[in-house]
XYZ file of C-alpha atoms in Angstrom:
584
model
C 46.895 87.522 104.364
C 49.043 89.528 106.485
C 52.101 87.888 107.806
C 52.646 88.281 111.474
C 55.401 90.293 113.251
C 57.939 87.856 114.920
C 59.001 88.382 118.802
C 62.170 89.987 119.478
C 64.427 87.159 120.996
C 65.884 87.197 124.393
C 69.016 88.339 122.989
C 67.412 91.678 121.417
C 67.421 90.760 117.758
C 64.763 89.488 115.933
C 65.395 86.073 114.064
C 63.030 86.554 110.459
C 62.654 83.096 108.935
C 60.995 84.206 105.858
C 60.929 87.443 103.670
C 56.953 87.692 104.241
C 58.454 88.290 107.946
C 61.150 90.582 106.966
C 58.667 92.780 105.164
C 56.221 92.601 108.344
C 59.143 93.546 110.384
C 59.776 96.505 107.631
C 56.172 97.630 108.066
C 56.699 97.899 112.345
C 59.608 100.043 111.742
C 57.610 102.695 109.275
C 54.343 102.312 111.209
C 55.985 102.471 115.054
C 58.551 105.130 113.709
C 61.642 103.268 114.661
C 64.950 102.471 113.240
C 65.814 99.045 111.905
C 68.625 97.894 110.381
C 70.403 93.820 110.303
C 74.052 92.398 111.570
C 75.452 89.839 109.544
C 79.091 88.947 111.634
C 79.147 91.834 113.172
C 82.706 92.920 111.705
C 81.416 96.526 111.069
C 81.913 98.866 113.327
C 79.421 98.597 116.179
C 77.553 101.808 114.915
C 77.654 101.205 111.298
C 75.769 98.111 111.731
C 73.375 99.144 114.764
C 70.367 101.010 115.101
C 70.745 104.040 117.494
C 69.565 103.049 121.442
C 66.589 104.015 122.813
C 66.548 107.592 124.257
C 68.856 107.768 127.459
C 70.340 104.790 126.245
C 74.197 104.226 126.122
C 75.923 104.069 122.871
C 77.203 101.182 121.505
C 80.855 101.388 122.228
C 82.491 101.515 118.088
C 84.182 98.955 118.169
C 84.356 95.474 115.495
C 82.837 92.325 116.636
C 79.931 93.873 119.110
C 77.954 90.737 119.290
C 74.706 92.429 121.180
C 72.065 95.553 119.763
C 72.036 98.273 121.467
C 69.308 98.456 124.142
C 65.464 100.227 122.954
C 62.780 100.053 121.086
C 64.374 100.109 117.627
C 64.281 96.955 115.350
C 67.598 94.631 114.837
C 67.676 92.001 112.590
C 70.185 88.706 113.034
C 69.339 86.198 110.057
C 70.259 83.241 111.153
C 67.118 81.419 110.570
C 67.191 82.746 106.807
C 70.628 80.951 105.060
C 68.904 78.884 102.758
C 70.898 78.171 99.363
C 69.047 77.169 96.342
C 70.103 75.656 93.152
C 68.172 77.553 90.299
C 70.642 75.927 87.449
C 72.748 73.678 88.687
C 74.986 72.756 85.374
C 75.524 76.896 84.581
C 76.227 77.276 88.510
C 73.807 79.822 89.433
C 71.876 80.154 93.088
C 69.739 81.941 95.007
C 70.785 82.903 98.558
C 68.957 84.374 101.303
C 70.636 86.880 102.956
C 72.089 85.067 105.888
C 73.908 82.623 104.398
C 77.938 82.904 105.923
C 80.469 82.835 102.900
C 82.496 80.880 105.309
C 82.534 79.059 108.876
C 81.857 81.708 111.472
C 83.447 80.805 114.490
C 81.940 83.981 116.683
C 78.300 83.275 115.837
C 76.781 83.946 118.983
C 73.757 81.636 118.125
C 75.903 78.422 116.790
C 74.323 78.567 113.810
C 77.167 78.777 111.384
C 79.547 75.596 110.589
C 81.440 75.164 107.375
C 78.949 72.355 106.233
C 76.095 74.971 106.039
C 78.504 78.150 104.284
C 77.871 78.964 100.902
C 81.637 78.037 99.740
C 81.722 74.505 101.007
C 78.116 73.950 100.088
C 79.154 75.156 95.964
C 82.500 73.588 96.391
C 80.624 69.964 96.886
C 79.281 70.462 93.791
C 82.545 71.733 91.763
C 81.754 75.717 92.527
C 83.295 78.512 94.074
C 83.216 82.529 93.777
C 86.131 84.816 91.909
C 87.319 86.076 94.817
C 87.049 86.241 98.473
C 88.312 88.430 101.506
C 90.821 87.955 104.072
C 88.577 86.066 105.986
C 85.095 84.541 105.161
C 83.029 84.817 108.413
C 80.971 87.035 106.842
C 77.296 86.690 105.862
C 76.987 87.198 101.766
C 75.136 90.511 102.440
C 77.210 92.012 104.770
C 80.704 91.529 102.665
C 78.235 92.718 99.606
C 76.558 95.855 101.529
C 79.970 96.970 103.330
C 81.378 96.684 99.450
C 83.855 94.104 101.080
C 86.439 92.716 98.432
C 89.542 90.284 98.016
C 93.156 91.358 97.310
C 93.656 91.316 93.031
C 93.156 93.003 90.256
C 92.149 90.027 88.418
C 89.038 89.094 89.526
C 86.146 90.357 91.837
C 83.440 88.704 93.624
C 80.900 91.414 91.988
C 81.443 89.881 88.126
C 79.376 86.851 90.120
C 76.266 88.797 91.179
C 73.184 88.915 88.760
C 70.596 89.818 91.078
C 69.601 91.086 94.272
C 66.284 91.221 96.385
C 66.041 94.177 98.183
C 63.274 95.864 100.455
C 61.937 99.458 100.869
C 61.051 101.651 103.184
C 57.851 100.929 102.371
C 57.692 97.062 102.541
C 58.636 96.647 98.873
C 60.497 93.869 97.855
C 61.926 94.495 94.420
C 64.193 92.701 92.231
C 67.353 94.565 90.582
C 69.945 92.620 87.657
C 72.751 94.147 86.422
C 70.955 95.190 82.958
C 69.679 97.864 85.370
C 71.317 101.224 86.647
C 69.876 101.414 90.020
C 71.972 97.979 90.020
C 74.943 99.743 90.266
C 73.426 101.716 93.818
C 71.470 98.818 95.870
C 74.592 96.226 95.546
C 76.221 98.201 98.195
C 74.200 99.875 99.910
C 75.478 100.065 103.632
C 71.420 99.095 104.597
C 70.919 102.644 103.721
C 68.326 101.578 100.749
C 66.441 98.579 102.514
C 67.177 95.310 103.892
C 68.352 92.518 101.227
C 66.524 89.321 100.993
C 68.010 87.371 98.406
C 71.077 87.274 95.974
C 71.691 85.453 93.283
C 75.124 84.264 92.083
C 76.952 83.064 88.763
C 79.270 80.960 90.016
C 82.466 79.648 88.265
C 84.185 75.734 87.948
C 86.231 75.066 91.061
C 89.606 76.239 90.978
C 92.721 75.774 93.490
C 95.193 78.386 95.211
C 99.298 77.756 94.511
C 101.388 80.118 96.384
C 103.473 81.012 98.610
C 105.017 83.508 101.452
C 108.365 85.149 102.044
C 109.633 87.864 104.082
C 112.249 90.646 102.762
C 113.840 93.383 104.389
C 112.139 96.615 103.021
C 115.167 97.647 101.220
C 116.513 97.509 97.529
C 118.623 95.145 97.437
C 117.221 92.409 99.244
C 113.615 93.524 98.453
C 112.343 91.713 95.523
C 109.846 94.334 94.721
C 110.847 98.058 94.629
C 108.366 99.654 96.885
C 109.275 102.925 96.736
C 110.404 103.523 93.366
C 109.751 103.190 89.511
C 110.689 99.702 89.588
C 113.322 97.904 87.154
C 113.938 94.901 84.932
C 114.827 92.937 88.085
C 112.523 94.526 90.543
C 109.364 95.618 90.095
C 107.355 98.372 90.973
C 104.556 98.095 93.640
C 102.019 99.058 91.203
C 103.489 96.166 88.439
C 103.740 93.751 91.196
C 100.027 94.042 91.902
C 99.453 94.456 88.441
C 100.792 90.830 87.037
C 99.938 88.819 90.611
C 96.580 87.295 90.624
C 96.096 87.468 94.336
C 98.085 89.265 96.917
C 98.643 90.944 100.196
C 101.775 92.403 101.652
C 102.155 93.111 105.590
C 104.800 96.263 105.953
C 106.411 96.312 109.196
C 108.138 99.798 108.893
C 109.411 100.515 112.257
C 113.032 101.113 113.112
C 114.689 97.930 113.888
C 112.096 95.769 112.319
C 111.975 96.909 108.477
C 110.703 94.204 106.565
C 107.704 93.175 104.524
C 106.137 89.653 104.647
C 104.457 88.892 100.596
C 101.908 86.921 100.180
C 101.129 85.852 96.917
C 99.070 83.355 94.593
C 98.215 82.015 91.176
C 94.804 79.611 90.643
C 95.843 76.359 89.265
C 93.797 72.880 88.059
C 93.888 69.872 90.812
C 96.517 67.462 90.187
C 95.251 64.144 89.881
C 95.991 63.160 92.929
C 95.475 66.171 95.126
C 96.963 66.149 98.674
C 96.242 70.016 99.837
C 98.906 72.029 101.854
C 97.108 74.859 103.437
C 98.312 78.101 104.089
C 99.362 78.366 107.923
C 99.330 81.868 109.367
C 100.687 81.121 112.204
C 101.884 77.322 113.586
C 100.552 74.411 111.565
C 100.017 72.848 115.100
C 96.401 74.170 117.081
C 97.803 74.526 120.984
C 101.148 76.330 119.819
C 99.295 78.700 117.165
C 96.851 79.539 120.005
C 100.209 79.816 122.302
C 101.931 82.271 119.657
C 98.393 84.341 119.260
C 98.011 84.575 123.130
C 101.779 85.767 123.392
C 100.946 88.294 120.419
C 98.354 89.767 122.127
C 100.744 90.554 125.092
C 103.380 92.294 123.241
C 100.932 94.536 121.788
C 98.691 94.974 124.545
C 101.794 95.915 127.226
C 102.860 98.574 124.073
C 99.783 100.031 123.408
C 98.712 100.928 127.077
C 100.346 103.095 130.057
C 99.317 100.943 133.126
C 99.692 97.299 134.560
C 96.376 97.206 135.698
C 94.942 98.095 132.015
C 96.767 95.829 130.286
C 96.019 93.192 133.120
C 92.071 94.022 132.579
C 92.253 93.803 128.888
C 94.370 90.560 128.368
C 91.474 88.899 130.575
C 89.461 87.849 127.737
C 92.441 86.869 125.654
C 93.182 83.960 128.517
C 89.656 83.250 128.274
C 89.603 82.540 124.560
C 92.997 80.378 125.212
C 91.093 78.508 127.694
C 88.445 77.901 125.318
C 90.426 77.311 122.095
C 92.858 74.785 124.064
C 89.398 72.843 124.873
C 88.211 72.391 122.023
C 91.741 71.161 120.228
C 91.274 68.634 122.677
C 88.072 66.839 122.540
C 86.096 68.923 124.539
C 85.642 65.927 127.182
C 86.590 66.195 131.010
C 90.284 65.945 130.735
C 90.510 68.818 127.889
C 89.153 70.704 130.915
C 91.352 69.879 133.265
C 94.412 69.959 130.849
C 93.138 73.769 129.446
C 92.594 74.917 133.262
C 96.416 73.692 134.405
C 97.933 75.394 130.968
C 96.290 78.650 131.169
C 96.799 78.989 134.951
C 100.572 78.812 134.487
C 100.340 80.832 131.315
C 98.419 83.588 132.901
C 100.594 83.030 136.134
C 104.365 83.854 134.230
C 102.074 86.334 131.873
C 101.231 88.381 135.125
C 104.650 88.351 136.280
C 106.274 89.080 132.743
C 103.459 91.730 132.286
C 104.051 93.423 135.362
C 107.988 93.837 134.989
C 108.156 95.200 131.554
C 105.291 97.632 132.506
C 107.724 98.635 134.901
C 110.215 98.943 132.914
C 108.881 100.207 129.620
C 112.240 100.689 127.992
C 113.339 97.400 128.116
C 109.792 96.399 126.703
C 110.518 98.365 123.560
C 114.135 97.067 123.523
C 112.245 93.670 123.045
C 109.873 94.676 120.634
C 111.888 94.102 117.683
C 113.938 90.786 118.887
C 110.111 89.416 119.572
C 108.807 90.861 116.208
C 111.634 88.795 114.147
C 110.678 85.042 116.429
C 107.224 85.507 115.444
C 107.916 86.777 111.594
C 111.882 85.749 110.880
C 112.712 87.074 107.357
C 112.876 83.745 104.987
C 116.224 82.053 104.386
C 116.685 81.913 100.373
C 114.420 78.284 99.169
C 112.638 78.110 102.493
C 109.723 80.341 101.567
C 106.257 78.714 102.706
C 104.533 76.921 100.171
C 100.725 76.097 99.948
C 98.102 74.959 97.800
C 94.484 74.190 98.798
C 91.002 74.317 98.157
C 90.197 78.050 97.243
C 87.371 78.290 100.537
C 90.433 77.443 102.637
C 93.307 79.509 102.161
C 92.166 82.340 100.110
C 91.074 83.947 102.991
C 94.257 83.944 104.511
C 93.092 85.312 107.765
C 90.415 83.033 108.639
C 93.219 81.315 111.595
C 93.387 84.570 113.414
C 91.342 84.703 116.439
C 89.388 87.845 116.594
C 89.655 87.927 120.193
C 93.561 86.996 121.150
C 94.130 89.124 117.840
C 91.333 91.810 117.984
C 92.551 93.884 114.973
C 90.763 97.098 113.994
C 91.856 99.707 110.850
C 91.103 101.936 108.706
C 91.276 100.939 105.303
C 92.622 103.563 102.484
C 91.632 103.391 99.379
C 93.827 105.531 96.430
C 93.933 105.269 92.356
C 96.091 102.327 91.766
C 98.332 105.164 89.774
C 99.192 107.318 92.745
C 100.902 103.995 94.474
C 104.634 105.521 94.171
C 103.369 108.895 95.503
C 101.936 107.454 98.338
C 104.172 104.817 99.466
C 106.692 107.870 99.056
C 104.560 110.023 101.614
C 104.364 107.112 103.943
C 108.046 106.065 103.780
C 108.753 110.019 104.743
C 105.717 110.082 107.357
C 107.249 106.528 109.181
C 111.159 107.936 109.211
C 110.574 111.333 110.222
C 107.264 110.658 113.233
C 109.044 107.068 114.355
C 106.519 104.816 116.106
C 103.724 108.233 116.480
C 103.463 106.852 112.577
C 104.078 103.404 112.234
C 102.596 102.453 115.546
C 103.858 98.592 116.427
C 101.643 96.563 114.163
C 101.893 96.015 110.732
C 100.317 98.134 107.665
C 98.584 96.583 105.140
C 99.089 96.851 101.204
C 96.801 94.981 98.703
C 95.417 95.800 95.805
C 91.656 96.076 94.303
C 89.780 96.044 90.922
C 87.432 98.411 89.566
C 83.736 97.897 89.766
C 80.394 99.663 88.786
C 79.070 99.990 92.572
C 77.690 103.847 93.053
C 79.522 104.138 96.439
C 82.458 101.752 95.880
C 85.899 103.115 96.817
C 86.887 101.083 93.572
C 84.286 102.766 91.555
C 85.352 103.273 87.890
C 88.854 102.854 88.980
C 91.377 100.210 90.286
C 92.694 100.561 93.677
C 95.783 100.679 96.002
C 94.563 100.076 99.480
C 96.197 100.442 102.582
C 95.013 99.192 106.025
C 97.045 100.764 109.105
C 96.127 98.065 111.217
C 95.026 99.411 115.506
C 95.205 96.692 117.873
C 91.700 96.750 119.707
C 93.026 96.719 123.535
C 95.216 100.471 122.936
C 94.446 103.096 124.283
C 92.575 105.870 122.776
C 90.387 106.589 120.035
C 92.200 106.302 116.699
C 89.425 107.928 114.547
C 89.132 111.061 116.956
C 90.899 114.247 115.837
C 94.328 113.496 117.044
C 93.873 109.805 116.968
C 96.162 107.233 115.187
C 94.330 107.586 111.755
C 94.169 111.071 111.713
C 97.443 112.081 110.370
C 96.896 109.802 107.293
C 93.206 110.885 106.307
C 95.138 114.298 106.928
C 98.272 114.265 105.364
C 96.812 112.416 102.269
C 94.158 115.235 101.812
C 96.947 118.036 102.287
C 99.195 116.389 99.133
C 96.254 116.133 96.972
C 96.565 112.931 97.093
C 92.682 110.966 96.052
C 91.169 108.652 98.467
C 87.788 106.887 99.322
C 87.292 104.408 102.683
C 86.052 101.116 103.204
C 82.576 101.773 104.913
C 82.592 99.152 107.231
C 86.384 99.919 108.754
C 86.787 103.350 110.849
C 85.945 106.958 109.437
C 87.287 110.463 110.890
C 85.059 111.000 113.804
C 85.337 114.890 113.843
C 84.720 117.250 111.544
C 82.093 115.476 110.265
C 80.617 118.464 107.202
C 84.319 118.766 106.319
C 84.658 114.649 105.665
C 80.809 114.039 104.381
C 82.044 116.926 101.605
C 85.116 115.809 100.689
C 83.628 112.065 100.459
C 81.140 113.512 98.576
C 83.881 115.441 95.787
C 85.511 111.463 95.684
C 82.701 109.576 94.461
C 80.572 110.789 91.393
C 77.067 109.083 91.679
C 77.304 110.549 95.415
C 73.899 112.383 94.624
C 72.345 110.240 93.016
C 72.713 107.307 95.348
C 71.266 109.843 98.169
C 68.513 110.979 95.300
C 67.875 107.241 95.847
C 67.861 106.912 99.663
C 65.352 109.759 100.108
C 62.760 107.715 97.607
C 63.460 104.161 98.948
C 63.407 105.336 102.558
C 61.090 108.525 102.948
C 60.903 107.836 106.643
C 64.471 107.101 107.343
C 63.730 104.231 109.089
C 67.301 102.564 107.870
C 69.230 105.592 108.729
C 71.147 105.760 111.950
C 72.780 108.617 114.005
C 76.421 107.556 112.712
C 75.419 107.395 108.493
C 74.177 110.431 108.943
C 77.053 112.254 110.574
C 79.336 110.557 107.982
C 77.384 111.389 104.707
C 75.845 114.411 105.576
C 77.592 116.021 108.622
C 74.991 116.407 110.841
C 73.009 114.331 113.451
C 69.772 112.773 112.220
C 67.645 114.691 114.294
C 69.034 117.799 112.782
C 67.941 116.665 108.856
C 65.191 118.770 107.006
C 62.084 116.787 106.602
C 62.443 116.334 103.232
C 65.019 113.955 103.449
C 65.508 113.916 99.608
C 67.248 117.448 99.598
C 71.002 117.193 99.508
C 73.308 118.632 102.049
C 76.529 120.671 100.847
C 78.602 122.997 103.123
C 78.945 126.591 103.899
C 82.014 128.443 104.036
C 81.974 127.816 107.767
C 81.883 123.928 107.105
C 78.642 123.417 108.848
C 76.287 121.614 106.532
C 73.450 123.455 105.375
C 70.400 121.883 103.399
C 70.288 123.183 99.456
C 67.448 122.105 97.052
């Protein structure tokens, strides 16, 4: 009996309740010749996650958190009518998931589906459960952090030792089953949708544990530094790479510009419940709702006013930030009439002394960047000795320690680098050298990221075979520019890096060069060895290329889609010209 196809919603996704309608869905795309390809939270890049639009379409713009599909007659897929978890052993901890399950609470589901009640964490943590590791934040749907190859700061542990099994379907309407006993494993796990749409995953879970830690901020400099970033490390001090190396979970935010200097450590251990167990959770910003939201809003100012030219810019893009305040200061308040009233009075006079402030310092630029550093140290002082920030709680809570940041107020967009966890000295070296010698053209006004990552057995991993030093320069989203164009932000990194020889891969789901595109597919293809045969493996599971988009197949084989042979399962390599030319 042939399962019908279901309508495309009102909103331009369709909403699959079943994998009998996933496949049927599967079997449009092939039959119709279209593109289809599923969003989970929509913290991809725009085009990453997207089909292509219909011809004379607009793009997409690339952007994170694009909550719509691009207008046409390709297929997109939102699952929130398929998050069903399932108990298959309930005393060994393993499940079955479907594919649209959120790790976490995600509070920018456009649909409402999402709550913390219906997550996979708090739904395994009822019953004494919980996963190895998680991510910065845990809005994420199970398949997206999976597919993007998504993972948690440490070197310790890794959310792929709990994955046993994954669903996955064809090009051709297959759905097929794939444990780790099996190569091909190693390819569909993450997969970037390239090789079919997952269905199902199932998880060995481990016993509940709890997060002890705590966070300090250091100047950058040896002596007040307790870690040696820079250097070989000593007794006393140690080096980056042995500070990532002995701390279970970690993340350090490097604020390197002149005047600011300083590096704010997170860090923690996992730990039993004490008897009586009164959690403390991590607080990224103020422990109280209204002034966190106050702080964010006042954030998103500073940067805004730096990383634009004009009033009338930054007045236009701090309009949705005042709109999220609005919202947020609602909802810490009931909800009810006078929450209204009470959010409508506060952000008038906030957006009233923000226009004002806004429109002096634009007009006076270099008393804006005379502020940037005083404003820098109020909203991250360094830590007076015994007054570090101390937290323990639940591990769904404040592992991901970014889950209070507001992806609107705080719209944060980066690449993120990933080198051999042996070339750390070298390339905090290069970076040191890059952020004195180029000033802010370098270190830009936001933070960097350092964290670490552990190895894994994923085909296109950037921690394939090999533990990791990553680095995120972080972009606010309302500058100007494109940072992945040719003289962009990231350029000079993805650049510099190459020129000292120095190894790197990218997290897929985070920005890419967007020029030269046969010079980057080549050299992405020289970083990872099963390159060939994970695209040996696209060709067969998707002879049609009905999963492939415009933008996968700039980035992994340099040319536009409609430029690719029509045997899809040759390999592209490039000419001395770097133009990339189709070899057998």
């Amino acid at each position: 009996m042939t399962t019908a196809v279901p309508q495309k919603g009102a909103d331009g996704f369709y909403h699959p309740t079943s994998e009998a309608q996933i496949i049927a869905l599967v079997n449009k795309a092939s039959q119709e010749n279209l593109e289809i390809r599923c969003r989970g939270a929509a913290h991809s890049l725009a085009r990453a996650i997207y089909t292509d639009p219909g011809a004379g379409e607009p793009q997409l713009p690339n952007e994170v958190s694009e909550q719509k599909p691009p207008i046409g007659p390709n297929l997109n897929i939102m699952f929130d009518q398929y998050l069903k978890l399932e108990w298959i052993d309930q005393a060994k901890g393993i499940i079955e998931v479907e594919a649209g399950i959120h790790l976490g609470y995600d509070p920018e589901d456009p649909t409402g589906t999402s709550t913390l009640e219906n997550s996979l964490l708090y739904q395994v943590f009822a019953k004494g459960f919980t996963l190895s590791d998680l991510g910065g934040i845990s809005h994420q749907t199970v398949s997206g952090f999976l597919m993007t190859g998504s993972s948690g700061g440490s070197l310790w542990y890794g959310i792929d030792e709990n994955i046993i099994g994954i669903s996955i379907i064809d090009g051709n309407g297959h759905a097929e089953w794939f444990t780790k006993d099996q190569d091909e494993f190693g390819a569909v796990v993450l997969s970037l949708g390239l090789l079919g749409i997952v269905s199902k995953i199932r998880l060995q879970l481990e016993p509940n544990y709890f997060i002890y830690g705590q966070q300090i901020t250091y100047p950058t400099a040896l002596p007040d530094c307790p870690i040696d970033l820079f250097g070989e490390g000593s007794p006393e001090k140690p080096s980056l790479q042995d500070y990532l190396l002995k701390t279970p979970y970690s993340r350090i935010l490097w604020w390197p510009q002149e005047k600011v200097e300083r590096v704010v450590i997170w860090e923690a251990s996992r730990g039993a419940a004490m008897p009586v167990f009164d959690p403390a959770p991590y607080e990224e910003f103020a422990d109280n709702n209204l002034v966190s939201n106050v702080e964010q809003l006042g954030a998103s100012m500073l940067f805004t006013m730096l990383g634009n030219s004009k009033f009338t810019t930054v007045w236009q893009k701090l309009k949705p930030s005042f709109s999220e305040f609005r919202h947020l200061t609602e909802l810490s308040w009931g909800g009810g009439f006078l929450a209204k009233v009470f959010a409508y009075i506060l952000t008038f006079i906030l957006k009233a002394l923000g226009f004002l402030l806004t429109f002096f310092l634009m007009a006076f630029p270099s008393i804006l960047r005379a502020l940037y550093p005083v404003v820098v140290d109020i909203l991250q002082p360094l830590t007076k000795k015994g007054k570090a920030q101390l937290f323990m709680d639940y591990t769904y809570s404040s592992l991901p320690m970014d889950n209070g940041a507001n992806d609107i107020m705080m719209g944060t967009e980066f690449t993120e680098i990933w080198i051999p966890l042996t070339d750390t000295r070298r390339a905090m070296q290069l970076l040191d050298t890059m952020f004195k010698e180029d000033k802010f053209k370098a270190t830009g006004y936001y933070s960097t990221e350092l964290y670490a990552g552990k190895q894994n057995n994923s085909w296109l991993s950037p921690a394939y075979k090999r533990d990791v030093f990553r680095i995120d320069f972080f972009w606010f989203s309302t500058n100007e520019g494109n940072p992945a164009a040719r003289d962009g932000f990231f350029s000079q990194f993805w650049e510099r890096l190459e020129k000292e020889n120095i190894p790197f891969r990218l997290h897929w789901a985070k920005f890419l060069p967007e020029y030269d595109y046969g010079h980057w597919a080549t050299y992405f293809r020289s970083q990872y060895p099963r390159w060939d045969d994970f695209m040996a493996l696209r060709a067969k599971r998707d002879p049609q290329n009905i999963f492939l988009n415009d933008y996968w197949s700039l980035h992994l084989f340099g040319q536009a889609k409609n430029t690719l042979p029509n045997v899809p399962e040759k390999q592209a390599d490039t000419n001395q010209n770097g133009i990339m030319q189709v070899i057998n």
